Short mmCIF file of C-alpha atoms and ligand atoms in Angstrom, two decimals:
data_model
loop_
_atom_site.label_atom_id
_atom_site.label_comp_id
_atom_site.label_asym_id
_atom_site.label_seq_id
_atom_site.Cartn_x
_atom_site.Cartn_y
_atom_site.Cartn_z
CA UNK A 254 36.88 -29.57 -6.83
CA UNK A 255 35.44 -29.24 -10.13
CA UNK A 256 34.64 -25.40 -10.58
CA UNK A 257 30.46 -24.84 -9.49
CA UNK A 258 28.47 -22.13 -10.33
CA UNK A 259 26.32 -20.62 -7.64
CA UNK A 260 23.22 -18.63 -8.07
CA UNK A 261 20.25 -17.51 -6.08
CA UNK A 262 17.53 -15.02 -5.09
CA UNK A 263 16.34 -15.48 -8.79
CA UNK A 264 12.63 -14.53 -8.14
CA UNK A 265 10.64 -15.01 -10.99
CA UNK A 266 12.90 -13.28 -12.82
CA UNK A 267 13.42 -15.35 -16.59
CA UNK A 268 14.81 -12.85 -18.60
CA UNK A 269 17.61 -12.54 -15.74
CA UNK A 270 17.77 -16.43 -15.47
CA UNK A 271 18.07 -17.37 -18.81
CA UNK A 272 21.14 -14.71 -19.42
CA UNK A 273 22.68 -15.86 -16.28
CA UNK A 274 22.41 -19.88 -17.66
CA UNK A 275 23.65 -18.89 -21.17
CA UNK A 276 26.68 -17.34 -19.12
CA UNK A 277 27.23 -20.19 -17.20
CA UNK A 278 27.18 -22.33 -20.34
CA UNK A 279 29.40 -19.79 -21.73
CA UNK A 280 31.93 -20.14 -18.78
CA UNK A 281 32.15 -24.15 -19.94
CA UNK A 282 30.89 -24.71 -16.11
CA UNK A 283 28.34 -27.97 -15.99
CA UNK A 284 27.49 -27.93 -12.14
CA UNK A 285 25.01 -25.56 -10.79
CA UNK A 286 23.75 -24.88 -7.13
CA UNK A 287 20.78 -22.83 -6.40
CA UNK A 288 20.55 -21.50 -3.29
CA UNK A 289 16.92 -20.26 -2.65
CA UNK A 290 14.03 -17.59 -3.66
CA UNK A 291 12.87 -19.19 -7.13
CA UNK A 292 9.91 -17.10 -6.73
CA UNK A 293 8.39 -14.16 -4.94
CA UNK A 294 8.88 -10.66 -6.82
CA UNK A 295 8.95 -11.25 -10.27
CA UNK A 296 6.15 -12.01 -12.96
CA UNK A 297 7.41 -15.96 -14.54
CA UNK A 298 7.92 -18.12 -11.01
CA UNK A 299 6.82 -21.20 -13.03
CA UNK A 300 8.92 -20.61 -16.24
CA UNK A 301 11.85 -20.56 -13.57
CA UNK A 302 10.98 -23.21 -11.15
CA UNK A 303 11.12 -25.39 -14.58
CA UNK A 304 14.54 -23.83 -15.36
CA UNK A 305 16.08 -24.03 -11.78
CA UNK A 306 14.58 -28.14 -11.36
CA UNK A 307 16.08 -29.16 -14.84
CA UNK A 308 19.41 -27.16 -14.66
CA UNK A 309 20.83 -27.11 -10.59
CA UNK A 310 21.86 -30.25 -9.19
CA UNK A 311 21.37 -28.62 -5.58
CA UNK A 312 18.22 -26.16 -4.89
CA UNK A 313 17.30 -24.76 -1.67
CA UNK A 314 14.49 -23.59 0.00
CA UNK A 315 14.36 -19.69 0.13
CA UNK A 316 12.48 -17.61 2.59
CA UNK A 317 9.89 -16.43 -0.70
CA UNK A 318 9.47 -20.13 -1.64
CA UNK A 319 8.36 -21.14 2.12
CA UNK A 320 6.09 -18.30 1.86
CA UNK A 321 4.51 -19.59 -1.68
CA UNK A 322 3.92 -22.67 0.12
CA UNK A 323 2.81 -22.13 3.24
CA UNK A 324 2.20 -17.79 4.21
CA UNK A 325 3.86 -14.53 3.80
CA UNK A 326 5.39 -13.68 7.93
CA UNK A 327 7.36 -10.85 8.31
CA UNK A 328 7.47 -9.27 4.36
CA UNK A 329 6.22 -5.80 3.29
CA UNK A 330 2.85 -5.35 1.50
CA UNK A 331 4.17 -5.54 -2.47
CA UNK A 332 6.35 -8.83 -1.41
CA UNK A 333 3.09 -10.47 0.51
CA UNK A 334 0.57 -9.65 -2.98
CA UNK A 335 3.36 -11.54 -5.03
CA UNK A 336 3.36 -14.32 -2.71
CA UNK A 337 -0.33 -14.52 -3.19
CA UNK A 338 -0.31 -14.09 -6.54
CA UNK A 339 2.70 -16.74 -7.10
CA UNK A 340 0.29 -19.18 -4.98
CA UNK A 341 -2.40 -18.26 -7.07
CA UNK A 342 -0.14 -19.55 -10.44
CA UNK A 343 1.41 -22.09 -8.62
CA UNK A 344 -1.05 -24.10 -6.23
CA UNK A 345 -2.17 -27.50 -7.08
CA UNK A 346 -6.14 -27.41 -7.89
CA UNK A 347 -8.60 -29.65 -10.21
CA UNK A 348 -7.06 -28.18 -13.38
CA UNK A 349 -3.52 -29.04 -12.59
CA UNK A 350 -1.70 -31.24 -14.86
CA UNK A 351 1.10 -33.64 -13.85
CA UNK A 352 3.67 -30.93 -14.62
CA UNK A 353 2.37 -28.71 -12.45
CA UNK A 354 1.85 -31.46 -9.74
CA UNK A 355 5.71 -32.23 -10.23
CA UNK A 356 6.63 -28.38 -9.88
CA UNK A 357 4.90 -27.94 -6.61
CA UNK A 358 6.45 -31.27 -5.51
CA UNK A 359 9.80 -29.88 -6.26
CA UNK A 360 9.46 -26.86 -4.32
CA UNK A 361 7.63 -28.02 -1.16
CA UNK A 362 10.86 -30.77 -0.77
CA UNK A 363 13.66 -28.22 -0.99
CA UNK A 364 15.68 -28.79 1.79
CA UNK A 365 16.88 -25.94 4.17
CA UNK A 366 20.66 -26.73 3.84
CA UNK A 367 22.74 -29.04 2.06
CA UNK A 368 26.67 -29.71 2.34
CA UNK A 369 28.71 -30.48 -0.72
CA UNK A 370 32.36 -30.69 -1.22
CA UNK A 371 32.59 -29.95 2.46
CA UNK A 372 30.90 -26.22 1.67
CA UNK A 373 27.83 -25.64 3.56
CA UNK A 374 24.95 -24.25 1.71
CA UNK A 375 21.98 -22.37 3.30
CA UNK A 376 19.70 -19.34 1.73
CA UNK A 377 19.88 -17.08 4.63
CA UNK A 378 22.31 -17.96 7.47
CA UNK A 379 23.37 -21.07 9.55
CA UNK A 380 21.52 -20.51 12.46
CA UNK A 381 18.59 -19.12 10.66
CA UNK A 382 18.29 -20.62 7.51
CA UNK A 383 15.07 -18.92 6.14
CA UNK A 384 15.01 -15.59 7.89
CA UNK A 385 18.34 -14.38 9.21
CA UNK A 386 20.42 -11.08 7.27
CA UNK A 387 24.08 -11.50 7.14
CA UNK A 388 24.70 -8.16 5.85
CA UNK A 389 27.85 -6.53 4.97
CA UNK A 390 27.28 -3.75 7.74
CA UNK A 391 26.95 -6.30 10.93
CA UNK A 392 31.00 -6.49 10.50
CA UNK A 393 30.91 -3.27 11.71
CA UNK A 394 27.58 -2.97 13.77
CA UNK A 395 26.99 -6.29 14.97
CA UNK A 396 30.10 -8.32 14.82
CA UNK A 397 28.93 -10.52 18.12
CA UNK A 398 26.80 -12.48 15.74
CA UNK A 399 29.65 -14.04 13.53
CA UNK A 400 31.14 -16.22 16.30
CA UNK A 401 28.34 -18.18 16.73
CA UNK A 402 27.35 -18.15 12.68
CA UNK A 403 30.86 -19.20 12.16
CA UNK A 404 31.16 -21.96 14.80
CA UNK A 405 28.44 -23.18 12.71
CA UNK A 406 30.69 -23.61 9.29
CA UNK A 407 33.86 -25.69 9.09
CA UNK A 408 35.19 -23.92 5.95
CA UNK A 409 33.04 -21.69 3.38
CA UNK A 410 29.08 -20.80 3.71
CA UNK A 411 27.38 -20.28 0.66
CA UNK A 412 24.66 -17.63 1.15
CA UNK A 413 21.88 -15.79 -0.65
CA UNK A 414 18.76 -13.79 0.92
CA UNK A 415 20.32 -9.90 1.02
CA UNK A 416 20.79 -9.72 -3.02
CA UNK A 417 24.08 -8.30 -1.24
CA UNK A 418 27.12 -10.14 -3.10
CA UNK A 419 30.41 -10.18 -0.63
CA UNK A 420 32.76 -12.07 1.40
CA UNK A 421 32.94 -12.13 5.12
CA UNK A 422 35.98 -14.19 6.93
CA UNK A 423 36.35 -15.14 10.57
CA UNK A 424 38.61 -12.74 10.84
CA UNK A 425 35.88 -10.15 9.89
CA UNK A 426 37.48 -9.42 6.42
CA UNK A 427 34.93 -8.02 4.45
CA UNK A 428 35.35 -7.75 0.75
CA UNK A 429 32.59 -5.76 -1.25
CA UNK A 430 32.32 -6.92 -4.83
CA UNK A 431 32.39 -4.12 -6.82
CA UNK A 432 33.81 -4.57 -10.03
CA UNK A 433 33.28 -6.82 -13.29
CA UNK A 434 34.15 -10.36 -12.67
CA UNK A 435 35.69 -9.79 -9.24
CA UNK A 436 37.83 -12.73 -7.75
CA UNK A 437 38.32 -13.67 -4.16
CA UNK A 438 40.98 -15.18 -3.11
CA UNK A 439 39.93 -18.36 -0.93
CA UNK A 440 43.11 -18.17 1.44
CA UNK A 441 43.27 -20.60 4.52
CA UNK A 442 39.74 -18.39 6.67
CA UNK A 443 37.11 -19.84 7.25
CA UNK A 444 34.76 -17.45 4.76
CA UNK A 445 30.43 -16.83 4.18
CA UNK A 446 30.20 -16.20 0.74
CA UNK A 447 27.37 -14.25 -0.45
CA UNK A 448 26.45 -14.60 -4.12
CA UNK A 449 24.49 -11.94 -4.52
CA UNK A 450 20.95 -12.16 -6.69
CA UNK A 451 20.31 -13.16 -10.18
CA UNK A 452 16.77 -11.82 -10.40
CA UNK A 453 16.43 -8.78 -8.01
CA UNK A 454 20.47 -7.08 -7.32
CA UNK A 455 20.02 -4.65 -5.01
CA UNK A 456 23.51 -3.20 -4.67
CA UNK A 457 23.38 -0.49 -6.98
CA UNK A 458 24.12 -2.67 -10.42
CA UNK A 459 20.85 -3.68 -12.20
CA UNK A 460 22.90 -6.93 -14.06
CA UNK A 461 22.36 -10.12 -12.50
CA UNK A 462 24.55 -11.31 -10.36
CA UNK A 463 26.37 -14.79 -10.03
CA UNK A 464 29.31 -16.58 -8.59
CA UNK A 465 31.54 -19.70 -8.93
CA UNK A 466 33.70 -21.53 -6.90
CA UNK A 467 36.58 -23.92 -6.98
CA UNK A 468 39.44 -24.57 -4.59
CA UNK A 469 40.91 -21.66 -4.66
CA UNK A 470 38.73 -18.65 -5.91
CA UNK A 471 35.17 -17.73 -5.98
CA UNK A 472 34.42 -15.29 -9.12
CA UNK A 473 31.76 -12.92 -9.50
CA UNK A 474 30.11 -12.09 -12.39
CA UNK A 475 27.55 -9.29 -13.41
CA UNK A 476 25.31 -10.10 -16.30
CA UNK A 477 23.26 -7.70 -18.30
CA UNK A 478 19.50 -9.05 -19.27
CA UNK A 479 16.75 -7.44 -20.58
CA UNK A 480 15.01 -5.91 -17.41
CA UNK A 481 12.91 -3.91 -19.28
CA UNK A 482 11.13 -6.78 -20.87
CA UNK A 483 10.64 -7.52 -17.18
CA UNK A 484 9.11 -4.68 -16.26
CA UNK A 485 6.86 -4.36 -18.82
CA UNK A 486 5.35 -8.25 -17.27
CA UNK A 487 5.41 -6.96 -14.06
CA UNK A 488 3.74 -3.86 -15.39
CA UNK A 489 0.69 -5.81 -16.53
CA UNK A 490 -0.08 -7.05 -13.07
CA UNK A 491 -1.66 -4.10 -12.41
CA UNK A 492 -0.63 0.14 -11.06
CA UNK A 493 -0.05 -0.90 -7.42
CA UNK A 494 3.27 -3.59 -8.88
CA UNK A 495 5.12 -0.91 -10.52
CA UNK A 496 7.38 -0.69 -8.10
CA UNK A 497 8.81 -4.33 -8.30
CA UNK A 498 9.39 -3.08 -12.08
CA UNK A 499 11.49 -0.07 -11.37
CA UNK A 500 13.63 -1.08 -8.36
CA UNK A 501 14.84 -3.75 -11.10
CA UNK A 502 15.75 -0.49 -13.62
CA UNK A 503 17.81 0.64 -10.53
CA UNK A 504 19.10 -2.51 -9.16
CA UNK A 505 17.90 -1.45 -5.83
FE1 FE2 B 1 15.53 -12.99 -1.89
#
């Protein structure tokens, strides 16, 4: 398998996007796979719909993007205003032109998993795709759940939706990526593969955060972006977004 670059969770985020593309270029890697949460968050969901639709040759639906198109269930207040205010940029009215047609078009057909190479893709989890957490703790607190996730993938699951980037085998292996361009070993497990989040990292590390894959290793790499630029959009929304600003300062 030709080596695949993997990125989600991007939210709105450009100035993250565009360094994570110009990385990817940079790597020599033509195949991209996006898996989910365009939007939601971050101040330029258009700008990276756009991106996302001309430069992945898979997208998924993310739990944010179900929310743009149909209605916030389930998120905190600051995550339900940006869905309403993404809708508000987004929607199709009188005024739209055919772009904007197209872009809604492309989000409201993004399907909820997709299987390429024999990997399974899926923003969330298998059994869940939109709203389950597959997060590095349930190895240790819940690790009931993984025999039915993982009787759900025959090799590797490719996930997004905790910003958490790590590895989890059927064994219940879990590797935490914590270093510059970490590398995995594949090995012979079956594996879900969390590629941590380009626009919104919440690990600790404010650089975004993407992976690739080929037979045998899946690489991690942090990029640094200008997240002050973003903050200072998000800062223009108004007092009550700051928030969404400074968790991206932290990378929380
Ligand atoms: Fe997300």
């Amino acid at each position: 398998m030709a080596t695949k670059a993997i990125i989600s969770d991007i939210h709105g985020n450009l100035e993250a996007l565009e360094a994570v593309l110009r990385e990817i270029r940079h790597q020599g890697i033509d195949e991209i796979w996006c898996l989910g949460d365009i939007v939601g968050y971050g101040p330029d969901p258009v700008a990276c719909a756009d991106l996302v639709k001309k430069n992945c040759s898979v997208t998924l639906m993310g739990n944010h993007d179900w929310a743009v198109l149909n209605s916030p269930v389930g998120f905190n207040t600051l995550a339900t205003a940006m869905v309403y205010k993404t809708k508000e940029w987004m929607r199709v009215t009188d005024k739209s032109t055919e772009e904007d047609k197209a872009r809604w078009n492309f989000l409201s057909q993004l399907p909820l998993s997709a299987e390429m190479d024999g990997t399974l893709m899926v923003h969330a989890s298998p059994r869940a795709e939109l709203s389950e957490y597959i997060l590095p703790s349930d190895v240790s607190h819940d690790p009931e759940k993984f025999s039915e996730i993982f009787s759900m993938i025959d090799r590797f699951c490719l996930v997004g939706h905790t910003h958490w980037p790590c590895c989890i085998s059927d064994e219940l292996e879990l590797t935490l990526i914590r270093s510059d361009d970490c590398t995995v070993d594949l090995g012979e497990q079956k594996k879900i593969i969390n590629v941590g989040s380009v626009g919104q990292p919440r690990d600790g590390d404010n650089r975004a955060c993407f992976a690739t894959l080929n037979d045998e290793v899946i690489q991690y790499s942090r990029v640094p972006y200008d997240y002050r630029r973003t903050m200072e959009k998000i800062s223009k929304l108004g007092d009550e977004y700051q928030m969404l600003g400074y968790r991206l300062g932290l990378g929380r």
